[in-house]
Coordinates of C-alpha atoms and ligand atoms in Angstrom, one line a residue:
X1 CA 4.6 -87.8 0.3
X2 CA 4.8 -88.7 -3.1
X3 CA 2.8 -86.1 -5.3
X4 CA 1.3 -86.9 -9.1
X5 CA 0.2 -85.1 -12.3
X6 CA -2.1 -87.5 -14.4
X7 CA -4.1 -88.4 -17.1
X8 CA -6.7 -91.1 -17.3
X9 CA -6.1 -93.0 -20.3
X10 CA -7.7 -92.0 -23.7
X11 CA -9.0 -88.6 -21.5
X12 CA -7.6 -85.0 -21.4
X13 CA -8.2 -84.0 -17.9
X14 CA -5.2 -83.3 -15.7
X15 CA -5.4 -84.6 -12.5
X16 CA -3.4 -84.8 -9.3
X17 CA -2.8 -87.4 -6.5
X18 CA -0.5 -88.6 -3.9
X19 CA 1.1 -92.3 -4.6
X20 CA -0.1 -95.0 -1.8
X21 CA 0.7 -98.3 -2.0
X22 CA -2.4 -99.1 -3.5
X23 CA -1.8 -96.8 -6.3
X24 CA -2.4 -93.1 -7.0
X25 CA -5.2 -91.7 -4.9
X26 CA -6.6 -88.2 -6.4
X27 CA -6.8 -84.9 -4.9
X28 CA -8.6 -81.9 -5.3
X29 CA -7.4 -78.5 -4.5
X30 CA -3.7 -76.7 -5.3
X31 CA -0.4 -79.0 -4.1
X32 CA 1.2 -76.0 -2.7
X33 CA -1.4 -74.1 -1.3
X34 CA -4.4 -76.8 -0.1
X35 CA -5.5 -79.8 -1.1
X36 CA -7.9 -82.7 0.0
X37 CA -8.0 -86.3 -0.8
X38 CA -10.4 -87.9 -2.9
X39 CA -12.0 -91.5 -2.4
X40 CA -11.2 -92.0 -6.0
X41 CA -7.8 -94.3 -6.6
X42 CA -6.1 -95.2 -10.3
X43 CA -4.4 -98.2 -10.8
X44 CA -0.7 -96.9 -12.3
X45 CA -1.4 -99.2 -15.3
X46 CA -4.8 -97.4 -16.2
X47 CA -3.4 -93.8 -16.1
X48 CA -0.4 -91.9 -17.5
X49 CA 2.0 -89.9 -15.4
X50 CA 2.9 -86.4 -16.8
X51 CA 5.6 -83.8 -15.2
X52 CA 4.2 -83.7 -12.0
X53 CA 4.0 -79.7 -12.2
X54 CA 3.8 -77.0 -14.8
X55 CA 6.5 -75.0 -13.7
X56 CA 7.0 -71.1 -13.7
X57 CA 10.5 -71.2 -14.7
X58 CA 12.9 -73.5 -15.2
X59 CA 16.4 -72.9 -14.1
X60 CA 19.9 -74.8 -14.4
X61 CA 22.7 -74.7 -12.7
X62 CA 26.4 -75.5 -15.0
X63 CA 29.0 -77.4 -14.1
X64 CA 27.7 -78.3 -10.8
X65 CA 30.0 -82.0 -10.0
X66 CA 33.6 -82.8 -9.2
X67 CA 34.4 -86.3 -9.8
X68 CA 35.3 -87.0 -6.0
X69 CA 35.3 -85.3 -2.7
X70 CA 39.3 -84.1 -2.7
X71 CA 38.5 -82.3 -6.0
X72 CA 36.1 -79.8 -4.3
X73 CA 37.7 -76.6 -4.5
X74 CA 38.1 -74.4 -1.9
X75 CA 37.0 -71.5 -3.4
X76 CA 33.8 -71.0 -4.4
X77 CA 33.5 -68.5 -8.0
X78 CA 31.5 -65.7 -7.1
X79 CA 28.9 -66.2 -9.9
X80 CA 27.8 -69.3 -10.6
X81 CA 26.7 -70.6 -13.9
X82 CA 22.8 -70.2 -14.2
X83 CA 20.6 -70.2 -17.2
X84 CA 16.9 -71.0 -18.0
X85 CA 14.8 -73.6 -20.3
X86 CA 11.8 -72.8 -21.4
X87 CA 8.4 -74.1 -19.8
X88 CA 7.7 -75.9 -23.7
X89 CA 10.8 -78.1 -23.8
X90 CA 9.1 -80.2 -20.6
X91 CA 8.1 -83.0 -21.1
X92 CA 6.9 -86.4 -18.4
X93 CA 7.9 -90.1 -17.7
X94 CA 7.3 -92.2 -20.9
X95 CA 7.3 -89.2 -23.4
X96 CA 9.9 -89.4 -26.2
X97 CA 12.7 -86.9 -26.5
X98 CA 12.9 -85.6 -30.3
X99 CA 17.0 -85.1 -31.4
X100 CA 16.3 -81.8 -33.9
X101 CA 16.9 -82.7 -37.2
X102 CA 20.2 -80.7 -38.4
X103 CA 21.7 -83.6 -35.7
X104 CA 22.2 -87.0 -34.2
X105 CA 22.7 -87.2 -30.8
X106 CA 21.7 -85.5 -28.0
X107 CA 23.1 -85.6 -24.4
X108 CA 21.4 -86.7 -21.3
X109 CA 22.3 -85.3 -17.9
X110 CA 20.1 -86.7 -15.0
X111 CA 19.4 -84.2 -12.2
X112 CA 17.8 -83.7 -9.1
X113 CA 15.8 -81.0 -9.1
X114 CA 14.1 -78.3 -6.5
X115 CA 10.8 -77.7 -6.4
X116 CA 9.9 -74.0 -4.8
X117 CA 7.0 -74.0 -2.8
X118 CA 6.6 -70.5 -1.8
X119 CA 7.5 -67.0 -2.3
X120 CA 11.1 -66.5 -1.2
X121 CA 13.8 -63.5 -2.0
X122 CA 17.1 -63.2 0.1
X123 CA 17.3 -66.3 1.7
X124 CA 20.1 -67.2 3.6
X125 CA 21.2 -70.9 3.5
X126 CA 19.7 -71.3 6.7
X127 CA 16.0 -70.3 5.4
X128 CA 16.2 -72.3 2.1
X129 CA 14.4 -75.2 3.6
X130 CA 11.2 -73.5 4.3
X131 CA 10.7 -72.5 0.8
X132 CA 11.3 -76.2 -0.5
X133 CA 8.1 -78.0 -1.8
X134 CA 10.0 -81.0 -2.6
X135 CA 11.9 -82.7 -5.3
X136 CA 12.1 -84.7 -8.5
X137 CA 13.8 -85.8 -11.0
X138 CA 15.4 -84.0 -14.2
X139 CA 16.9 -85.1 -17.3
X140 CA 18.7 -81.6 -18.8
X141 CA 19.2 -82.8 -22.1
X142 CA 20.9 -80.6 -24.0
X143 CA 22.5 -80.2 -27.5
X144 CA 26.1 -79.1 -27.5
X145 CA 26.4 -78.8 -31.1
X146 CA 24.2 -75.5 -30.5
X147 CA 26.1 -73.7 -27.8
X148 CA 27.6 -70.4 -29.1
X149 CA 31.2 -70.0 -29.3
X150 CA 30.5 -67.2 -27.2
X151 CA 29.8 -69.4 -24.0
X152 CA 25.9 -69.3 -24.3
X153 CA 23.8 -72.1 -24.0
X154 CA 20.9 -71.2 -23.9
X155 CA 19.8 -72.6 -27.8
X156 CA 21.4 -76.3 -26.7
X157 CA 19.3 -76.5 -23.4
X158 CA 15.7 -75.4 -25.6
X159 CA 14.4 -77.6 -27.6
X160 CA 11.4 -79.4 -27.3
X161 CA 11.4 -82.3 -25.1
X162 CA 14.7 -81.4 -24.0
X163 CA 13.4 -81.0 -19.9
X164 CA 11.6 -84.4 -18.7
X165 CA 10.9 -84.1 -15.4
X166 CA 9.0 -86.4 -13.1
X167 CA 8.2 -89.1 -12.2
X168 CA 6.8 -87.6 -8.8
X169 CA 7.5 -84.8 -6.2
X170 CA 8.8 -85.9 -3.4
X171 CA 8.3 -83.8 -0.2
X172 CA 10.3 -86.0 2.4
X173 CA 13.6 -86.7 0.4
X174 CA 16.9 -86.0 2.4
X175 CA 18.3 -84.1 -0.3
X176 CA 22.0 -84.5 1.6
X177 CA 21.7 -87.9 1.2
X178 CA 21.0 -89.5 -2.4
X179 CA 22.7 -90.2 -5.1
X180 CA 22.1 -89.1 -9.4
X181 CA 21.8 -92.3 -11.3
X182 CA 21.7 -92.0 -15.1
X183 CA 21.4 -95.6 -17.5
X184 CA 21.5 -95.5 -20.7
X185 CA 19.7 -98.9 -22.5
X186 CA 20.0 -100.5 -19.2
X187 CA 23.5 -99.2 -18.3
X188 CA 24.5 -97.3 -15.7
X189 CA 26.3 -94.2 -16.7
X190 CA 26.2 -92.1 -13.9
X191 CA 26.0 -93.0 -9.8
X192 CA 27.4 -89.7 -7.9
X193 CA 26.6 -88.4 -4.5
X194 CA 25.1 -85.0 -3.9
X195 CA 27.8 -84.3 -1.6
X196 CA 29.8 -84.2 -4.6
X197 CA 28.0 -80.6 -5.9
X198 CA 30.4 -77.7 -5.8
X199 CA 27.9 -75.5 -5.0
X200 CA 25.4 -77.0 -2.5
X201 CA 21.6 -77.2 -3.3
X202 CA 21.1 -74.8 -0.4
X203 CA 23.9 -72.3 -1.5
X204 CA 22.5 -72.6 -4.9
X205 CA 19.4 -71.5 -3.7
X206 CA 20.4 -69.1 -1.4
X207 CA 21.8 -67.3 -4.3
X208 CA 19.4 -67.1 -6.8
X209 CA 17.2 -65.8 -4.4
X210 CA 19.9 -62.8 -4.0
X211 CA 18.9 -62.3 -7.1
X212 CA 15.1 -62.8 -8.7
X213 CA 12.0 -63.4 -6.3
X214 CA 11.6 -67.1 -6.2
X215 CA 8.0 -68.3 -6.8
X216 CA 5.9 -71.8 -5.8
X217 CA 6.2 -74.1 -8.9
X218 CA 9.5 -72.6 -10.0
X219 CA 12.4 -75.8 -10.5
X220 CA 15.6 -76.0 -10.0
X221 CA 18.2 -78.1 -11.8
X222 CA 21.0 -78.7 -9.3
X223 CA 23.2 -80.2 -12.0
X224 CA 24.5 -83.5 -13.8
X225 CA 27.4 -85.6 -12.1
X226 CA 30.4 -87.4 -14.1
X227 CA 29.2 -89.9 -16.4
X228 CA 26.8 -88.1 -18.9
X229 CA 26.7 -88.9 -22.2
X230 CA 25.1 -88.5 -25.9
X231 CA 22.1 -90.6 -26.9
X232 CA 20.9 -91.1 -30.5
X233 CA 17.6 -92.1 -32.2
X234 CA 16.6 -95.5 -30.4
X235 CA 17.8 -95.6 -27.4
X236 CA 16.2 -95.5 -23.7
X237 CA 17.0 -93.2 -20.8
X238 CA 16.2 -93.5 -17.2
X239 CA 17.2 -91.0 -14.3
X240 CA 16.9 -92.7 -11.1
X241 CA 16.9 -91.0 -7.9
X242 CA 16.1 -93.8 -4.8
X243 CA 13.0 -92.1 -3.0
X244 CA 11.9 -90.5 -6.1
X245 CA 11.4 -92.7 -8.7
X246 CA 12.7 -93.4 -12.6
X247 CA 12.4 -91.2 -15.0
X248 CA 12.3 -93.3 -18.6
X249 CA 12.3 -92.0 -21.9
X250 CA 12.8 -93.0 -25.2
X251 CA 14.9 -91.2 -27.9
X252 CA 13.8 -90.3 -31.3
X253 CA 14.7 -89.0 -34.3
X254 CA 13.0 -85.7 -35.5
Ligands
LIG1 MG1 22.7 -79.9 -16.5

C-alpha cells in the first residue's frame, strides 16, 4: 500500500490517502495507528504531494555502500556512523532545494529510507520487521564544504531543504531486494543494490534501538551508494526507488 501526504491545490489543508490506480483516494484517521477510507479520490494532477510524513526525527546513517559485493568487509566497526537532520530541512516531491548562499553546489545522495511504525527499544535483528511502517525515498543532501575538520557533520546535513523525502510510503517493499537510483538532469548517477550496505537495514536498526527508544514516524536514512555527486543552481534531481516512486527536485540558488 502506497500511503500520501497532500494538498489540494491553491488550499492549505493536509490530507492523507493511499494511491489506487485511479488516483489518490483520501483517508481519515492516523496511518500508523487507524485509518479509514474516504469515498473522496484526487486526480494526481489536481493535488500536490508533500513528504508523506512529518517525522519525529530524522536519522542518517554514514558511509553505508561498498562499490561491489567482494569489498564488504568482514568486520563490522563497532559504532557506526549516525547523526541527525533536523525536522525543518524536509522538504516533498517537486519542492526546490536552496544551495546556502556562501556556496555553489550542493551534493545529492539518494536513499532509501525506514519508516518506524511503532515504539521499539532493543530489538534484535530478528524483531526489526515488526516495528517497520514502511519505506520511501530520501535525498540526504548535504554540503561538504560545512563539515568540521573535526569529523562533524552535522552543519552540512542541516540546511533547509536539504531532506526531501517522498514521494510515498510504501508498506509492502522487499527492502532486500531494490536498488538506489540517483539521475541527475536525466542521467543516471547512481544504480546500487541494497545488498551492497555494509551494515544491513535491519542491523542498522537493531542498533539504534540499543540505543534511543525508537518512535512511530521516526526515519531512517540507510545511506547513499557509489555514484553521488554535487548539483548546482539549475539543475534537476530524481531518486528512484522501483516500488516507491521518483523523488524530483529542482536546485536553486539561495
Ligand atoms: Mg547520506
Amino acid at each position: 500500500m502506497k500511503f500520501a501526504r497532500f494538498k489540494k491545490q491553491k488550499e492549505t489543508s493536509v490530507l492523507y490517502g493511499i494511491a489506487t490506480d485511479s488516483g489518490i483516494q483520501q483517508i481519515e484517521g492516523d496511518i500508523f495507528t487507524g485509518w479509514n477510507l474516504t469515498e473522496k479520490i484526487y486526480n494526481v494532477s489536481d493535488i500536490q504531494l508533500l513528504a508523506p510524513l512529518t517525522p519525529k526525527h530524522v536519522i542518517g546513517i554514514g558511509a553505508n555502500y561498498v562499490a561491489e559485493t567482494n569489498d564488504l568487509p568482514s568486520e563490522l566497526p563497532d559504532i557506526p556512523v549516525f547523526f541527525y537532520k533536523p525536522i525543518s530541512s524536509v522538504i516533498g516531491n517537486g519542492k526546490a532545494i536552496v544551495i546556502p548562499r556562501e556556496v555553489e553546489e550542493v551534493k545529492f545522495e539518494s536513499e532509501l529510507a525506514v519508516v518506524i511504525g511503532q515504539r521499539a527499544s532493543n530489538l534484535s535483528e530478528e524483531e526489526v520487521t515488526e516495528s517497520i511502517f514502511g519505506y520511501t525515498i530520501a535525498n540526504d543532501v548535504t554540503a561538504p564544504q560545512y563539515f568540521h575538520e573535526d569529523g562533524h557533520w552535522m552543519v552540512g546535513k542541516s540546511f533547509d531543504t536539504f531532506t526531501p523525502l517522498g514521494p510515498y510510503i510504501e508498506t509492502e517493499l522487499d527492502p532486500d531486494k531494490v536498488n538506489v537510483e540517483a539521475y541527475l538532469n536525466g542521467n543516471k548517477k547512481q544504480d546500487s543494490s541494497t545488498a551492497l550496505m555494509i551494515f544491513s537495514m535491519r542491523k542498522m536498526i537493531a542498533y539504534l534501538s540499543s540505543v534511543m527508544t525508537l518512535e512511530a514516524g521516526d526515519i531512517i536514512l540507510t545511506g547513499s551508494p557509489l555514484g553521488a555527486e554535487m548539483m548546482k543552481d539549475g539543475d534537476e534531481i530524481n531518486c528512484k526507488i522501483a516500488g516507491i516512486g521518483e523523488l524530483r527536485n529542482s536546485i536553486k540558488q539561495s
